[in-house]
mmCIF file of C-alpha atoms in Angstrom:
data_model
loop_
_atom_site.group_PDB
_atom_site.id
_atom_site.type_symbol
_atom_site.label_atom_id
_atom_site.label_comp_id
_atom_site.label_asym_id
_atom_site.label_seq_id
_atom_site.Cartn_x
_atom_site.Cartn_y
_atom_site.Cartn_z
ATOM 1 C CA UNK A 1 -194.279 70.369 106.777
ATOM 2 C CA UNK A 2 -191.404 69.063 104.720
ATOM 3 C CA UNK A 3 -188.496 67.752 105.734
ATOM 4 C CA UNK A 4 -186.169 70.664 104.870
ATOM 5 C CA UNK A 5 -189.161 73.271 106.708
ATOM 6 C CA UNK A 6 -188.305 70.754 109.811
ATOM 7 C CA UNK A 7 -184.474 70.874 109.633
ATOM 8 C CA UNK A 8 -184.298 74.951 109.286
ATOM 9 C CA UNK A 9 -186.695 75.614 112.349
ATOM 10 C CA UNK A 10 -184.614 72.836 114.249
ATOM 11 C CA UNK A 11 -181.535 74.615 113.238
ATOM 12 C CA UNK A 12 -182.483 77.920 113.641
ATOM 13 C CA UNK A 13 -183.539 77.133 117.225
ATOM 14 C CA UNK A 14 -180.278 75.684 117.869
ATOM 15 C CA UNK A 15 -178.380 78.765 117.030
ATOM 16 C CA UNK A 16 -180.171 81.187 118.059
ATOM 17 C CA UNK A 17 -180.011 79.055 121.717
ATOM 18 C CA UNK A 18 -176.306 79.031 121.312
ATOM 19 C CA UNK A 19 -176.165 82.647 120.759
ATOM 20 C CA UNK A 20 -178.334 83.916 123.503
ATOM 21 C CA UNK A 21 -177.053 81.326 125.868
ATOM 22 C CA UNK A 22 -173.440 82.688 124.759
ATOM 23 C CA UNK A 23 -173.379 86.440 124.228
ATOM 24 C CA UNK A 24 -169.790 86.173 123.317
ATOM 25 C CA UNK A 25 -170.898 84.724 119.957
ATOM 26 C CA UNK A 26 -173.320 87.081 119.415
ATOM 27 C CA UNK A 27 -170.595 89.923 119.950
ATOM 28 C CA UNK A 28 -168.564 88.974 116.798
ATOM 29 C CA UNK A 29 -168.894 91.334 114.466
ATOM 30 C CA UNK A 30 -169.122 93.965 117.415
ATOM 31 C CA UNK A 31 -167.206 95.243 120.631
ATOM 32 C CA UNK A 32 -170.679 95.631 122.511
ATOM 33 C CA UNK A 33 -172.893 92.501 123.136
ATOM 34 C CA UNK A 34 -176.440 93.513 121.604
ATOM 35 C CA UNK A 35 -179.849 91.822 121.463
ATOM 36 C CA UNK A 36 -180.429 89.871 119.371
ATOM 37 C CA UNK A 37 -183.835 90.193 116.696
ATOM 38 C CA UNK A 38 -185.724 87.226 115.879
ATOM 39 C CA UNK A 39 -186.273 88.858 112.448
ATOM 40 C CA UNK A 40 -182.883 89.653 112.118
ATOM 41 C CA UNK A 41 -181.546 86.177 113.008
ATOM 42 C CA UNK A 42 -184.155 84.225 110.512
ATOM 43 C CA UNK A 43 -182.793 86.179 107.756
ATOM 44 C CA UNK A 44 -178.796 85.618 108.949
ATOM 45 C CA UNK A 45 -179.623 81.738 109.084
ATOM 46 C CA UNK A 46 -181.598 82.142 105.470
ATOM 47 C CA UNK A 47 -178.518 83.210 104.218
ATOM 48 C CA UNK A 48 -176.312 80.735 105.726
ATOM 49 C CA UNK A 49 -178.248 77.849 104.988
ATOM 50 C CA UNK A 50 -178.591 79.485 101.293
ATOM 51 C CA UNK A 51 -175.046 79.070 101.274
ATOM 52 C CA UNK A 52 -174.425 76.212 102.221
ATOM 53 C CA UNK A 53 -176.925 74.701 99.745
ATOM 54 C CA UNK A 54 -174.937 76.430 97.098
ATOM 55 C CA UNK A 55 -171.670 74.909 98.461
ATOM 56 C CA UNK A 56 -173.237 71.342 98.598
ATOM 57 C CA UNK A 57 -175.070 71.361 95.745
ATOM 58 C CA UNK A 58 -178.788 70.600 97.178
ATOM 59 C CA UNK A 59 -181.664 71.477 94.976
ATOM 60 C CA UNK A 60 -179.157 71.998 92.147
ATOM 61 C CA UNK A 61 -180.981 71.381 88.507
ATOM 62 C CA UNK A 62 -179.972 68.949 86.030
ATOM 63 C CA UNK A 63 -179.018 71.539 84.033
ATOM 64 C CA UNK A 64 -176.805 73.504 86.523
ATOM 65 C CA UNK A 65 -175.112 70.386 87.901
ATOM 66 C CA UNK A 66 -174.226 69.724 83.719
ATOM 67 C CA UNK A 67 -173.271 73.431 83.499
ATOM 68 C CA UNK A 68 -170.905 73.325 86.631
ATOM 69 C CA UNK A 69 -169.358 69.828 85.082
ATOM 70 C CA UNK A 70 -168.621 71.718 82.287
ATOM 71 C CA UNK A 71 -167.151 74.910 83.841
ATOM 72 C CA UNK A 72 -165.080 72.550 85.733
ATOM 73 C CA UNK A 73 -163.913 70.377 82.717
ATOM 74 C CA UNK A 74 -163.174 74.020 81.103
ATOM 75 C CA UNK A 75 -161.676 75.588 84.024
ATOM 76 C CA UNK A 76 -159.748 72.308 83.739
ATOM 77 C CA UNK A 77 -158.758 72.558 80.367
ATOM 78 C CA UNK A 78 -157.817 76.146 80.112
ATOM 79 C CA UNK A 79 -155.207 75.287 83.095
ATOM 80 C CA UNK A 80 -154.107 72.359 82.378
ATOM 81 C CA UNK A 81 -153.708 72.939 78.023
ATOM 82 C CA UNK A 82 -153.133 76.874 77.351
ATOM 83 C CA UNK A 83 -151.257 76.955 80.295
ATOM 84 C CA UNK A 84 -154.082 80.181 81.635
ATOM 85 C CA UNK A 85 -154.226 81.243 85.444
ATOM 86 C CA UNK A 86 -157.483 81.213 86.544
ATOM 87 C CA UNK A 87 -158.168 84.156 88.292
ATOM 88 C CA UNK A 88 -161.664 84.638 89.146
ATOM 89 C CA UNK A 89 -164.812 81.852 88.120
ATOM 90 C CA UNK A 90 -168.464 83.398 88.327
ATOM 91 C CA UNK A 91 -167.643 86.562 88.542
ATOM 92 C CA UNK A 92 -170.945 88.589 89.075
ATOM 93 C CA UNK A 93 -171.393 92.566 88.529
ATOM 94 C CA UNK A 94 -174.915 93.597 88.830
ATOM 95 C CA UNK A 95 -177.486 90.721 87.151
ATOM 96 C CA UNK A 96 -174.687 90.099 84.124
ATOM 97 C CA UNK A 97 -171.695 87.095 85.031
ATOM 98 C CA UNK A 98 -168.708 85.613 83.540
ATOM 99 C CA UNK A 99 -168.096 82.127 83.940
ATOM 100 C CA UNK A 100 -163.888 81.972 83.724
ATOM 101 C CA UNK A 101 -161.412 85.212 84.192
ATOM 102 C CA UNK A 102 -158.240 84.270 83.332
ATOM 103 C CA UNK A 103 -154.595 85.109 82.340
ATOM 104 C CA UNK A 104 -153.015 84.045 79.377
ATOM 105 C CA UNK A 105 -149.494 85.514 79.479
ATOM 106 C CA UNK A 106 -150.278 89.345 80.306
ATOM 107 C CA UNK A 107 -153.713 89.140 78.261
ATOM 108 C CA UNK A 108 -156.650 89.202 80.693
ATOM 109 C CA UNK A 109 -159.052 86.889 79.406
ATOM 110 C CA UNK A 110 -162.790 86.993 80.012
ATOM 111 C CA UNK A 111 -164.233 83.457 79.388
ATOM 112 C CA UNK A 112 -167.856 82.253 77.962
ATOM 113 C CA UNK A 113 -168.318 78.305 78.739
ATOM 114 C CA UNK A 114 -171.400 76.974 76.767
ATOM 115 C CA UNK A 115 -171.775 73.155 77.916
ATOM 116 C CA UNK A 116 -173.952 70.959 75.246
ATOM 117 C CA UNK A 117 -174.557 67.461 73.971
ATOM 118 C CA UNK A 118 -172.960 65.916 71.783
ATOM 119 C CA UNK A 119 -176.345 65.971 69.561
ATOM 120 C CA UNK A 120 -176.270 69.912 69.496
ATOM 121 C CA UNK A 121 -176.079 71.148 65.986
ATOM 122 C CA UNK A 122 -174.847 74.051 66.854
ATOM 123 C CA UNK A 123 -171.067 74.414 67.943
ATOM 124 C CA UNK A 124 -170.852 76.734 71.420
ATOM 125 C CA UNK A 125 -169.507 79.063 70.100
ATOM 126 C CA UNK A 126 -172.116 80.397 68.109
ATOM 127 C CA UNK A 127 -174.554 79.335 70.917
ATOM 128 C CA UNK A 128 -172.838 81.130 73.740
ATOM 129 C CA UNK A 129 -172.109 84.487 72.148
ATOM 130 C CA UNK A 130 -174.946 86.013 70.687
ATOM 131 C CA UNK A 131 -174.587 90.147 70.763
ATOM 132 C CA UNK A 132 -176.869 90.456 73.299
ATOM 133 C CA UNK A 133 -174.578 87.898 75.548
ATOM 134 C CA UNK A 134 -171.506 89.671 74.072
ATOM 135 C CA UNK A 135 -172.655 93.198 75.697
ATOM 136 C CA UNK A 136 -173.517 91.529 78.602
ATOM 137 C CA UNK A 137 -170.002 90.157 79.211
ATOM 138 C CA UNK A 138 -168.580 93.335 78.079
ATOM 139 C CA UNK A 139 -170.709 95.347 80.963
ATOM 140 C CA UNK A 140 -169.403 92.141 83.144
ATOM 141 C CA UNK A 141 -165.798 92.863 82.177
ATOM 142 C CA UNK A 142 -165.958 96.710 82.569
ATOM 143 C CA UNK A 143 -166.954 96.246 85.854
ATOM 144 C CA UNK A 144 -164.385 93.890 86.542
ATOM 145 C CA UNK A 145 -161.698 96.067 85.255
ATOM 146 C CA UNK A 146 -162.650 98.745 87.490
ATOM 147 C CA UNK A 147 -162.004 96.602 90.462
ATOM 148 C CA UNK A 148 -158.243 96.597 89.330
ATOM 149 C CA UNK A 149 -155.370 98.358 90.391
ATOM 150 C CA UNK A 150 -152.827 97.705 87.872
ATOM 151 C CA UNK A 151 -154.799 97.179 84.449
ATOM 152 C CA UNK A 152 -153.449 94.970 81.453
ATOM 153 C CA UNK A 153 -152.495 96.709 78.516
ATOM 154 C CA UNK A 154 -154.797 93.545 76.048
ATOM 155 C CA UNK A 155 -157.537 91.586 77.071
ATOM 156 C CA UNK A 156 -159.908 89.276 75.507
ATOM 157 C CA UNK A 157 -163.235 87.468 75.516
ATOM 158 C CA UNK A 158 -162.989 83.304 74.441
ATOM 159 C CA UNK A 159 -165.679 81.278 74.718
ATOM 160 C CA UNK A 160 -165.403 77.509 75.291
ATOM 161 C CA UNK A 161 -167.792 74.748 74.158
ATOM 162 C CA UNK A 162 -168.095 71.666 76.345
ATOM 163 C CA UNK A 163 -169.890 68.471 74.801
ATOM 164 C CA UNK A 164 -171.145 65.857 77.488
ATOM 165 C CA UNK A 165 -173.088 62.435 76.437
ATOM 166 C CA UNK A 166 -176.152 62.995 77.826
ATOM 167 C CA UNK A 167 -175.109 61.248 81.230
ATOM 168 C CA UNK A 168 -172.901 64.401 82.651
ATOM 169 C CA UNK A 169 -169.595 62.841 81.279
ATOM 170 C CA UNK A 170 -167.506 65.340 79.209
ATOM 171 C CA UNK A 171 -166.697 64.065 75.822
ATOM 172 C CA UNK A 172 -164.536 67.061 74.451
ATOM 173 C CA UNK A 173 -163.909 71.022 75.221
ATOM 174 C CA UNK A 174 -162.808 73.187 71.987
ATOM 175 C CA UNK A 175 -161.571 76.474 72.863
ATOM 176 C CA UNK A 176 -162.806 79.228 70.567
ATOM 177 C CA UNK A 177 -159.913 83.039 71.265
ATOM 178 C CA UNK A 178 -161.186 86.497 70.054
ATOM 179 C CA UNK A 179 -164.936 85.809 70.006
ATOM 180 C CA UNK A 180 -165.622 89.842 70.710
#
């Protein structure tokens, strides 16, 4: 048994203790204490552990700690250099995502960040926004869009390229408007 196998039964016992020892917990999300299922509760503390993995960062990849530099260094960037409001980051709709929503002015910009080395040969640009990826964001956007009440007469898609040495530290972000 691994260490992490160890820590979520050891967990999971604790809480589900603490919520059958104190039914006012397990009344939350209701106005009538219930029983509580096993099943159910081993899924609710998947999730919640799942969580806060993401929020931590454990088990993260090479590559998606590199990626997440360089969505921060853009996020950073677009603030920071254009002057943009960040609006939304990782914005999901169904299996397609955007990495940066963002105003610039009244344009609502929908934001591509490609994160290479600095040996790539091929800018981001080109890299990040292939027409498959651009129909993908535009499906991503759509969806987005519907989620709005008051819609913005122009919007966008930009893509930024992010160039790290090798060792996760950023060594430039180039910001590429109108890529779609």
């Amino acid at each position: 048994m691994s260490i992490h196998d160890l820590f979520f039964r050891k967990a999971s016992k604790l809480f589900y203790n603490c919520l059958v020892f104190f039914p006012t917990f397990a009344a939350c999300q209701t106005q009538t204490p219930k029983k509580l299922d096993p099943s159910e509760f081993s899924a609710n503390i998947a999730l919640m552990f799942g969580g806060l993995l993401k929020i931590f960062h454990i088990g993260e990849t090479e590559s998606s700690r590199i990626g997440r530099l360089g969505e921060n260094a853009a996020a950073k960037f677009l603030r920071r250099n254009l002057k943009m409001k960040i609006a939304e980051r990782n914005y999901r709709n169904g299996r397609d995502e955007i990495d940066i929503i963002a105003y610039d002015g009244d344009a609502l910009v929908f934001i591509e960040v490609k994160t290479r080395s600095v040996r790539a040969v091929v800018d981001g640009y080109f890299a990040a926004v292939s027409q498959k990826k651009l129909a993908a964001l535009k499906r991503c956007a759509r969806g987005y869009m519907r989620r709005l009440k008051d819609k913005p007469d122009t919007w966008r898609f930009d893509a930024v390229d992010v160039r790290h040495d090798g060792k996760g530290n950023i060594v430039s972000v180039a910001h590429f408007p109108n890529v779609g």
